[in-house]
Coordinates of C-alpha atoms in Angstrom, one line a residue:
M797 CA 46.5 111.1 26.6
T798 CA 45.9 108.0 25.4
P799 CA 43.3 106.9 22.4
S800 CA 41.7 104.7 25.3
Q801 CA 41.0 108.0 27.5
I802 CA 39.5 110.0 25.3
H803 CA 35.5 109.9 26.1
P804 CA 32.9 111.2 23.4
V805 CA 30.6 114.1 24.5
S806 CA 27.3 114.5 23.8
P807 CA 26.0 118.3 23.3
G808 CA 24.5 119.9 26.6
E809 CA 27.0 117.5 29.2
D810 CA 29.7 118.8 31.3
H811 CA 33.3 119.6 29.9
S812 CA 34.8 120.1 33.3
S813 CA 35.4 116.2 34.3
V814 CA 37.1 115.4 31.3
A815 CA 39.9 118.4 30.9
I816 CA 40.5 117.8 34.8
E817 CA 41.1 113.6 33.5
A818 CA 43.2 115.3 30.9
Q819 CA 45.1 117.6 33.0
S820 CA 46.2 114.6 35.2
D821 CA 46.9 112.5 32.7
V822 CA 49.5 114.8 31.0
G823 CA 50.9 115.9 34.7
A824 CA 51.6 112.1 35.6
M825 CA 53.3 111.7 32.3
G826 CA 55.8 114.5 33.0
G827 CA 57.7 116.2 31.0
L828 CA 59.6 113.0 28.6
G829 CA 56.4 111.2 27.9
M830 CA 57.1 108.0 30.7
A831 CA 55.1 106.8 33.7
P832 CA 57.2 106.4 36.8
P833 CA 58.1 103.1 38.2
L834 CA 55.3 101.3 40.2
P835 CA 56.3 100.8 43.9
E836 CA 57.3 96.8 44.6
P837 CA 54.6 94.5 45.9
G838 CA 55.2 93.3 49.7
I839 CA 54.4 89.3 51.1
A840 CA 51.0 89.4 51.4
W841 CA 50.8 87.7 54.9
G842 CA 47.1 88.4 54.8
R843 CA 46.1 86.2 52.0
Y844 CA 48.2 83.5 53.6
I845 CA 46.7 83.7 56.7
S846 CA 43.2 83.9 55.4
A847 CA 43.9 80.8 53.6
L848 CA 45.0 79.1 56.6
R849 CA 41.8 79.6 58.4
R850 CA 39.4 79.0 56.2
Y851 CA 41.0 75.4 55.0
K852 CA 42.4 74.9 58.8
W853 CA 40.0 71.5 59.1
L854 CA 41.1 70.2 55.8
M855 CA 44.4 70.3 56.3
L856 CA 43.8 68.9 59.8
A857 CA 41.9 66.1 58.7
I858 CA 44.9 65.5 55.9
V859 CA 47.6 65.3 58.6
L860 CA 45.5 62.9 60.8
I861 CA 44.4 60.4 57.9
G862 CA 48.1 60.2 56.9
T863 CA 49.3 59.7 60.6
A864 CA 46.7 56.7 60.8
A865 CA 47.8 55.2 57.4
S866 CA 51.1 55.8 58.7
V867 CA 50.5 53.5 61.8
G868 CA 48.5 51.4 60.0
A869 CA 51.2 50.1 57.4
T870 CA 54.0 49.5 60.1
R871 CA 51.7 47.2 61.7
F872 CA 51.0 45.5 58.3
L873 CA 54.0 45.7 56.1
K874 CA 56.7 43.5 57.7
P875 CA 60.4 45.1 56.9
E876 CA 62.9 43.2 54.9
Y877 CA 66.7 42.8 56.1
R878 CA 69.3 42.5 53.1
A879 CA 72.9 40.4 54.0
T880 CA 76.0 40.8 51.7
A881 CA 78.7 38.8 51.6
T882 CA 81.6 38.5 49.1
I883 CA 83.7 35.4 48.6
Y884 CA 87.3 35.4 47.2
I885 CA 88.1 32.9 44.2
E886 CA 91.8 32.0 43.8
P887 CA 92.8 33.4 40.4
P888 CA 94.3 30.1 38.0
P889 CA 97.5 29.4 38.3
D890 CA 100.2 30.2 35.5
D891 CA 100.5 28.2 32.6
A892 CA 104.5 28.7 32.3
G893 CA 106.7 25.4 33.9
P894 CA 106.9 21.6 32.8
I895 CA 104.6 20.6 35.7
R896 CA 101.2 22.5 36.6
A897 CA 97.8 21.6 37.6
A898 CA 94.7 22.1 35.6
E899 CA 92.1 24.5 37.4
L900 CA 89.6 23.3 39.4
L901 CA 86.7 24.9 38.5
R902 CA 86.2 27.7 36.4
S903 CA 84.2 30.8 38.0
L904 CA 80.8 29.9 36.5
G905 CA 81.4 26.4 38.2
W906 CA 82.2 27.9 41.9
L907 CA 79.2 29.8 41.5
E908 CA 76.8 26.3 40.5
L909 CA 79.1 24.8 43.1
L910 CA 77.2 27.1 45.8
T911 CA 74.2 27.0 44.9
T912 CA 74.1 23.1 44.9
G913 CA 72.2 20.9 47.4
V914 CA 75.2 20.1 49.0
V915 CA 75.9 23.5 50.3
L916 CA 72.1 24.7 50.8
D917 CA 70.8 21.4 52.1
S918 CA 73.5 21.6 54.5
V919 CA 72.3 24.9 55.7
A920 CA 68.9 24.2 55.5
I921 CA 69.6 21.4 58.1
T922 CA 71.4 23.1 60.4
Q923 CA 70.0 26.3 60.4
R924 CA 66.1 23.9 60.4
L925 CA 64.4 26.3 57.2
Y926 CA 62.7 22.7 57.1
L927 CA 60.4 24.1 59.8
T928 CA 58.1 27.3 59.9
P929 CA 55.9 27.7 62.9
V930 CA 52.7 29.8 62.1
E931 CA 53.5 32.6 64.3
E932 CA 57.0 34.2 65.5
K933 CA 56.1 33.7 69.0
D934 CA 56.2 29.9 68.7
A935 CA 59.6 29.4 67.7
L936 CA 60.5 29.0 71.2
A937 CA 58.6 26.1 71.2
F938 CA 60.8 24.3 69.2
T939 CA 64.1 24.5 70.3
G940 CA 65.7 21.0 70.0
F941 CA 63.7 20.2 66.8
A942 CA 65.1 18.0 64.3
L943 CA 63.9 15.0 61.8
G944 CA 64.9 11.6 62.3
E945 CA 65.6 9.2 59.0
Q946 CA 62.4 9.0 58.2
Y947 CA 59.6 11.8 58.4
A948 CA 56.4 13.0 57.2
T949 CA 56.1 15.9 55.5
G950 CA 53.0 18.6 55.6
D951 CA 50.9 21.2 58.0
Y952 CA 50.2 20.4 61.7
E953 CA 49.4 21.2 64.6
L954 CA 50.1 20.6 68.3
Q955 CA 47.2 21.5 70.8
V956 CA 47.6 21.3 74.6
D957 CA 44.2 20.4 76.9
E958 CA 42.6 22.7 79.2
A959 CA 44.5 20.8 81.8
G960 CA 47.7 21.3 80.5
K961 CA 48.7 17.5 80.8
M962 CA 48.1 16.2 77.5
W963 CA 48.8 17.2 73.9
T964 CA 47.4 15.9 70.9
L965 CA 49.4 16.5 67.4
A966 CA 47.2 16.3 64.3
S967 CA 48.0 16.5 60.1
K968 CA 45.6 18.9 57.8
R969 CA 45.6 16.3 55.6
R970 CA 45.4 13.0 58.2
G971 CA 43.9 14.2 61.3
V972 CA 44.9 13.2 65.0
M973 CA 49.1 11.3 64.3
E974 CA 49.9 11.3 68.0
S975 CA 49.2 12.4 71.4
G976 CA 50.8 11.8 74.5
A977 CA 51.6 13.4 78.3
V978 CA 53.1 17.1 78.2
G979 CA 57.1 16.4 79.1
D980 CA 57.1 13.2 76.6
S981 CA 58.7 13.5 72.8
I982 CA 56.0 14.4 70.5
G983 CA 56.2 13.4 67.0
R984 CA 58.0 10.2 67.2
K985 CA 55.3 8.5 64.8
V986 CA 56.0 10.9 62.1
G987 CA 59.8 11.0 62.5
F988 CA 59.8 14.2 64.3
L989 CA 62.5 14.3 67.2
W990 CA 60.9 17.0 69.3
A991 CA 60.9 17.6 73.0
P992 CA 59.6 21.5 73.7
P993 CA 60.2 23.1 76.9
L994 CA 57.7 22.3 79.2
E995 CA 56.9 26.1 80.0
T996 CA 56.1 26.7 76.3
L997 CA 53.3 24.2 77.0
A998 CA 50.8 26.2 78.5
R999 CA 47.1 25.4 78.8
G1000 CA 45.0 25.3 76.2
R1001 CA 47.9 26.6 74.2
S1002 CA 47.9 25.5 70.4
I1003 CA 51.1 25.7 68.0
A1004 CA 50.9 25.6 64.2
F1005 CA 53.5 24.6 62.2
S1006 CA 54.9 23.3 58.9
V1007 CA 57.5 20.7 58.0
V1008 CA 58.8 20.5 54.3
T1009 CA 62.0 18.5 53.2
P1010 CA 65.6 19.9 53.2
R1011 CA 65.9 19.8 49.7
E1012 CA 63.0 22.2 49.2
A1013 CA 64.0 24.3 52.2
G1014 CA 67.0 24.9 50.0
Q1015 CA 65.3 25.5 46.9
M1016 CA 63.3 28.0 49.2
L1017 CA 66.5 29.7 50.5
L1018 CA 68.0 29.9 47.0
S1019 CA 64.9 31.9 45.8
K1020 CA 66.1 34.8 48.6
M1021 CA 69.4 34.6 47.3
D1022 CA 71.3 36.5 44.7
T1023 CA 74.6 35.8 43.1
K1024 CA 76.7 37.2 41.1
L1025 CA 80.1 37.5 39.3
N1026 CA 81.8 40.4 38.8
N1027 CA 83.5 38.8 35.5
P1028 CA 81.4 36.4 34.2
E1029 CA 84.3 35.1 32.1
Q1030 CA 86.8 35.0 34.9
A1031 CA 86.0 35.9 38.4
N1032 CA 87.6 36.4 41.5
F1033 CA 84.9 37.2 43.6
I1034 CA 81.3 36.3 44.3
R1035 CA 78.8 38.6 45.5
L1036 CA 75.9 37.3 47.7
N1037 CA 72.9 38.9 48.8
F1038 CA 70.2 37.5 51.2
Y1039 CA 66.8 38.4 52.2
G1040 CA 64.7 37.8 55.2
P1041 CA 62.2 39.3 57.6
N1042 CA 64.6 38.9 60.4
A1043 CA 67.9 40.5 60.9
A1044 CA 69.7 38.5 62.8
K1045 CA 68.5 35.4 61.2
T1046 CA 69.2 36.6 57.9
A1047 CA 73.3 37.2 58.5
A1048 CA 73.2 33.5 60.6
I1049 CA 71.9 31.9 57.2
L1050 CA 74.3 33.5 54.8
N1051 CA 77.4 33.0 57.1
D1052 CA 76.4 29.7 57.2
V1053 CA 75.8 29.3 53.4
V1054 CA 79.4 30.9 53.1
T1055 CA 80.8 28.4 55.6
K1056 CA 79.7 25.5 54.0
F1057 CA 81.1 26.7 50.8
E1058 CA 84.4 27.0 52.3
E1059 CA 84.2 23.4 53.4
V1060 CA 83.0 21.9 50.2
A1061 CA 85.5 23.7 48.3
A1062 CA 88.3 22.9 50.5
D1063 CA 87.8 19.2 50.6
L1064 CA 87.2 19.2 46.6
K1065 CA 91.1 21.0 46.5
R1066 CA 92.2 18.4 49.2
R1067 CA 90.8 15.7 46.9
K1068 CA 92.3 17.2 43.9
L1069 CA 95.9 17.7 45.5
G1070 CA 96.0 14.4 46.9
I1071 CA 95.3 12.4 43.7
L1072 CA 97.7 15.2 41.8
T1073 CA 100.4 14.1 44.5
E1074 CA 100.0 10.3 43.8
T1075 CA 100.2 10.7 40.4
L1076 CA 103.1 12.5 40.3
R1077 CA 104.5 10.2 42.6
E1078 CA 103.8 7.3 40.3
Q1079 CA 105.2 9.5 37.3
V1080 CA 108.3 9.9 39.3
D1081 CA 108.8 6.2 40.4
Y1082 CA 108.2 5.2 36.9
A1083 CA 111.0 7.8 35.1
G1084 CA 113.4 6.8 38.2
Q1085 CA 112.9 3.3 37.1
Q1086 CA 113.7 4.0 33.6
L1087 CA 116.6 5.7 34.4
R1088 CA 117.9 3.2 36.6
E1089 CA 117.8 0.6 34.1
A1090 CA 118.8 2.9 31.2
E1091 CA 122.0 3.4 33.5
T1092 CA 122.3 -0.7 34.1
R1093 CA 122.3 -1.2 30.3
L1094 CA 124.5 1.7 29.4
E1095 CA 127.2 0.0 32.3
S1096 CA 126.6 -3.8 30.8
Y1097 CA 127.7 -2.2 27.5
R1098 CA 131.0 -0.4 28.7
V1099 CA 131.7 -3.5 30.0
S1100 CA 131.2 -5.9 27.4
T1101 CA 132.7 -3.9 25.0
I1102 CA 136.0 -2.8 27.3
T1103 CA 137.9 -5.1 25.6
L1104 CA 137.2 -3.5 21.7
P1105 CA 139.1 -1.1 20.4
T1106 CA 138.2 2.5 21.1
E1107 CA 139.0 5.8 20.5
N1108 CA 142.3 7.4 21.8
V1109 CA 141.4 8.9 25.3
P1110 CA 142.6 12.9 25.2
V1111 CA 145.1 13.8 27.1
A1112 CA 145.0 16.9 29.7
A1113 CA 148.1 19.1 30.0
G1114 CA 150.1 18.0 32.9
L1115 CA 149.1 14.5 33.0
Q1116 CA 150.5 11.4 31.7
S1117 CA 147.3 9.9 30.8
T1118 CA 143.4 10.6 31.3
Q1119 CA 141.1 7.4 31.8
P1120 CA 137.4 7.3 32.1
T1121 CA 136.3 6.3 35.7
V1122 CA 134.3 3.4 34.3
L1123 CA 137.2 1.9 33.0
T1124 CA 139.2 2.2 35.9
N1125 CA 137.1 1.0 38.1
Y1126 CA 136.7 -2.1 35.9
F1127 CA 140.4 -2.7 35.6
N1128 CA 140.6 -2.1 39.5
Q1129 CA 138.1 -5.0 40.5
K1130 CA 139.7 -7.2 37.9
I1131 CA 142.4 -7.2 39.6
Q1132 CA 140.8 -7.5 42.4
V1133 CA 139.7 -10.6 41.5
E1134 CA 142.6 -12.1 39.9
E1135 CA 143.8 -11.8 43.4
L1136 CA 141.4 -13.2 45.5
R1137 CA 141.2 -16.3 42.8
R1138 CA 145.1 -16.7 43.9
D1139 CA 144.3 -16.7 47.6
R1140 CA 141.6 -19.2 47.1
T1141 CA 144.4 -21.6 45.2
A1142 CA 146.9 -21.0 48.0
L1143 CA 144.3 -21.7 50.7
Q1144 CA 142.7 -24.8 49.2
D1145 CA 146.5 -26.1 49.5
V1146 CA 147.5 -25.3 52.7
V1147 CA 144.4 -26.7 53.6
S1148 CA 144.9 -29.9 51.9
R1149 CA 148.1 -29.8 54.1
I1150 CA 147.0 -30.1 57.6
G1151 CA 148.0 -32.8 59.2
T1152 CA 150.8 -34.1 57.4
P1153 CA 154.4 -34.3 58.6
G1154 CA 156.1 -30.6 58.9
F1155 CA 152.8 -28.8 58.4
S1156 CA 153.0 -25.5 60.1
M1157 CA 149.5 -23.3 61.0
D1158 CA 152.2 -20.6 59.8
A1159 CA 151.4 -21.4 56.2
F1160 CA 148.3 -19.3 56.6
Q1161 CA 150.3 -16.2 56.9
T1162 CA 151.5 -16.7 54.0
I1163 CA 148.3 -15.7 52.2
P1164 CA 147.5 -12.1 51.9
A1165 CA 143.5 -12.7 52.5
V1166 CA 144.3 -14.6 55.3
R1167 CA 146.2 -11.8 57.0
N1168 CA 143.3 -9.3 56.4
A1169 CA 141.0 -11.6 58.0
P1170 CA 140.9 -10.3 61.8
D1171 CA 138.5 -13.6 62.6
L1172 CA 140.7 -16.0 60.9
N1173 CA 144.0 -14.5 62.5
R1174 CA 143.0 -15.0 65.9
A1175 CA 141.4 -18.7 65.4
L1176 CA 144.8 -19.6 63.8
E1177 CA 146.5 -17.9 67.0
E1178 CA 144.3 -20.0 69.0
L1179 CA 144.9 -23.1 66.9
S1180 CA 148.9 -22.4 67.3
S1181 CA 148.5 -22.2 70.9
A1182 CA 146.7 -25.2 71.5
D1183 CA 149.0 -27.1 69.0
A1184 CA 152.2 -26.0 71.5
E1185 CA 150.2 -27.3 74.4
L1186 CA 149.7 -30.9 72.7
R1187 CA 153.6 -30.9 71.8
A1188 CA 154.4 -30.3 75.4
L1189 CA 151.7 -32.7 76.6
K1190 CA 153.2 -35.5 74.9
F1191 CA 156.5 -35.0 75.3
R1192 CA 155.2 -35.3 78.9
Y1193 CA 152.9 -37.8 78.9
T1194 CA 151.9 -40.6 76.5
D1195 CA 149.0 -40.7 74.1
E1196 CA 146.6 -42.6 76.8
H1197 CA 147.1 -39.6 79.5
K1198 CA 143.6 -38.0 80.1
P1199 CA 144.9 -34.4 78.7
V1200 CA 146.5 -35.9 75.2
R1201 CA 143.4 -37.7 74.5

């Protein structure tokens, strides 16, 4: 019996209860004085069912409130989509080689080009990002909308009358700007090129929209786009993320950004290669001219010094003599000049004896230059034939005869 089980007994009380309690405790402890293990409690399904019954209305209210809140959130919260793209940047050329082109732009330079107005403003014009309808359902009415050279920005509202025959274009800042019949062009006075489809101009319809400059639209486009280089020092890829409420529109805008960037980059590279090609051509022409002038000066120097004493030229084995090609050409040309001079002197002597007694055309054939001239030989043959005919005619006729004259 443990001390907690001993109770004080006053005189006159019945002791039977105490004895019985002591006996039961001793019997329960057993011979070793250890209590037997208690049985493991089971799952209290009854308590859970009782709790569910007790709070069923509270749980039902929580489920209904959560469902209503979710439905309301889907009605008022607009989803946001993300379009991604990756642009590959060509690595710079190796520095090896005598002629190499410098890199057009560094990695950060390509990133700056991507965010310039020449890319973003063009996309804003192509995708008509300068135009924002207040209601998404009015987008069909702006099919073919464009801006002229001079236009006015601001918030506008197009109102069709109840008869469906007239429209009025008003600006929030300047009031009514223009009015006309349904089917006419709208906004010509403010620089709009706009002829909406007739089915979009229903009776009593009101279309509100705003117009900004393409530059402002390009800046808004940039604010919704994230750009990142895989390596700021020497990147090979530019990663783009663009966010928008419409999945198809978001993807189309990002595709146009990438396409325009590629066009601008290709144009820059094309211009650079054209300038580089022209520069290299000028350098090659200049180097060629310098080389030709140097060769001419060298040839002139060798010719002018041909008669001066020179070092002995070594004779190769098996040859009688060896002479530079320049010297050989020089001596050959000098011999040809001497031969032509002798032929010229002989030709002048023969020509001076034409018409003298005893002269014969065969004297020309003694000159080597004449024998090597086919045209002159034919002319001499014709002249010899004519001279023979003349002698035959003179033998038969007098000088007054017509054929002789």
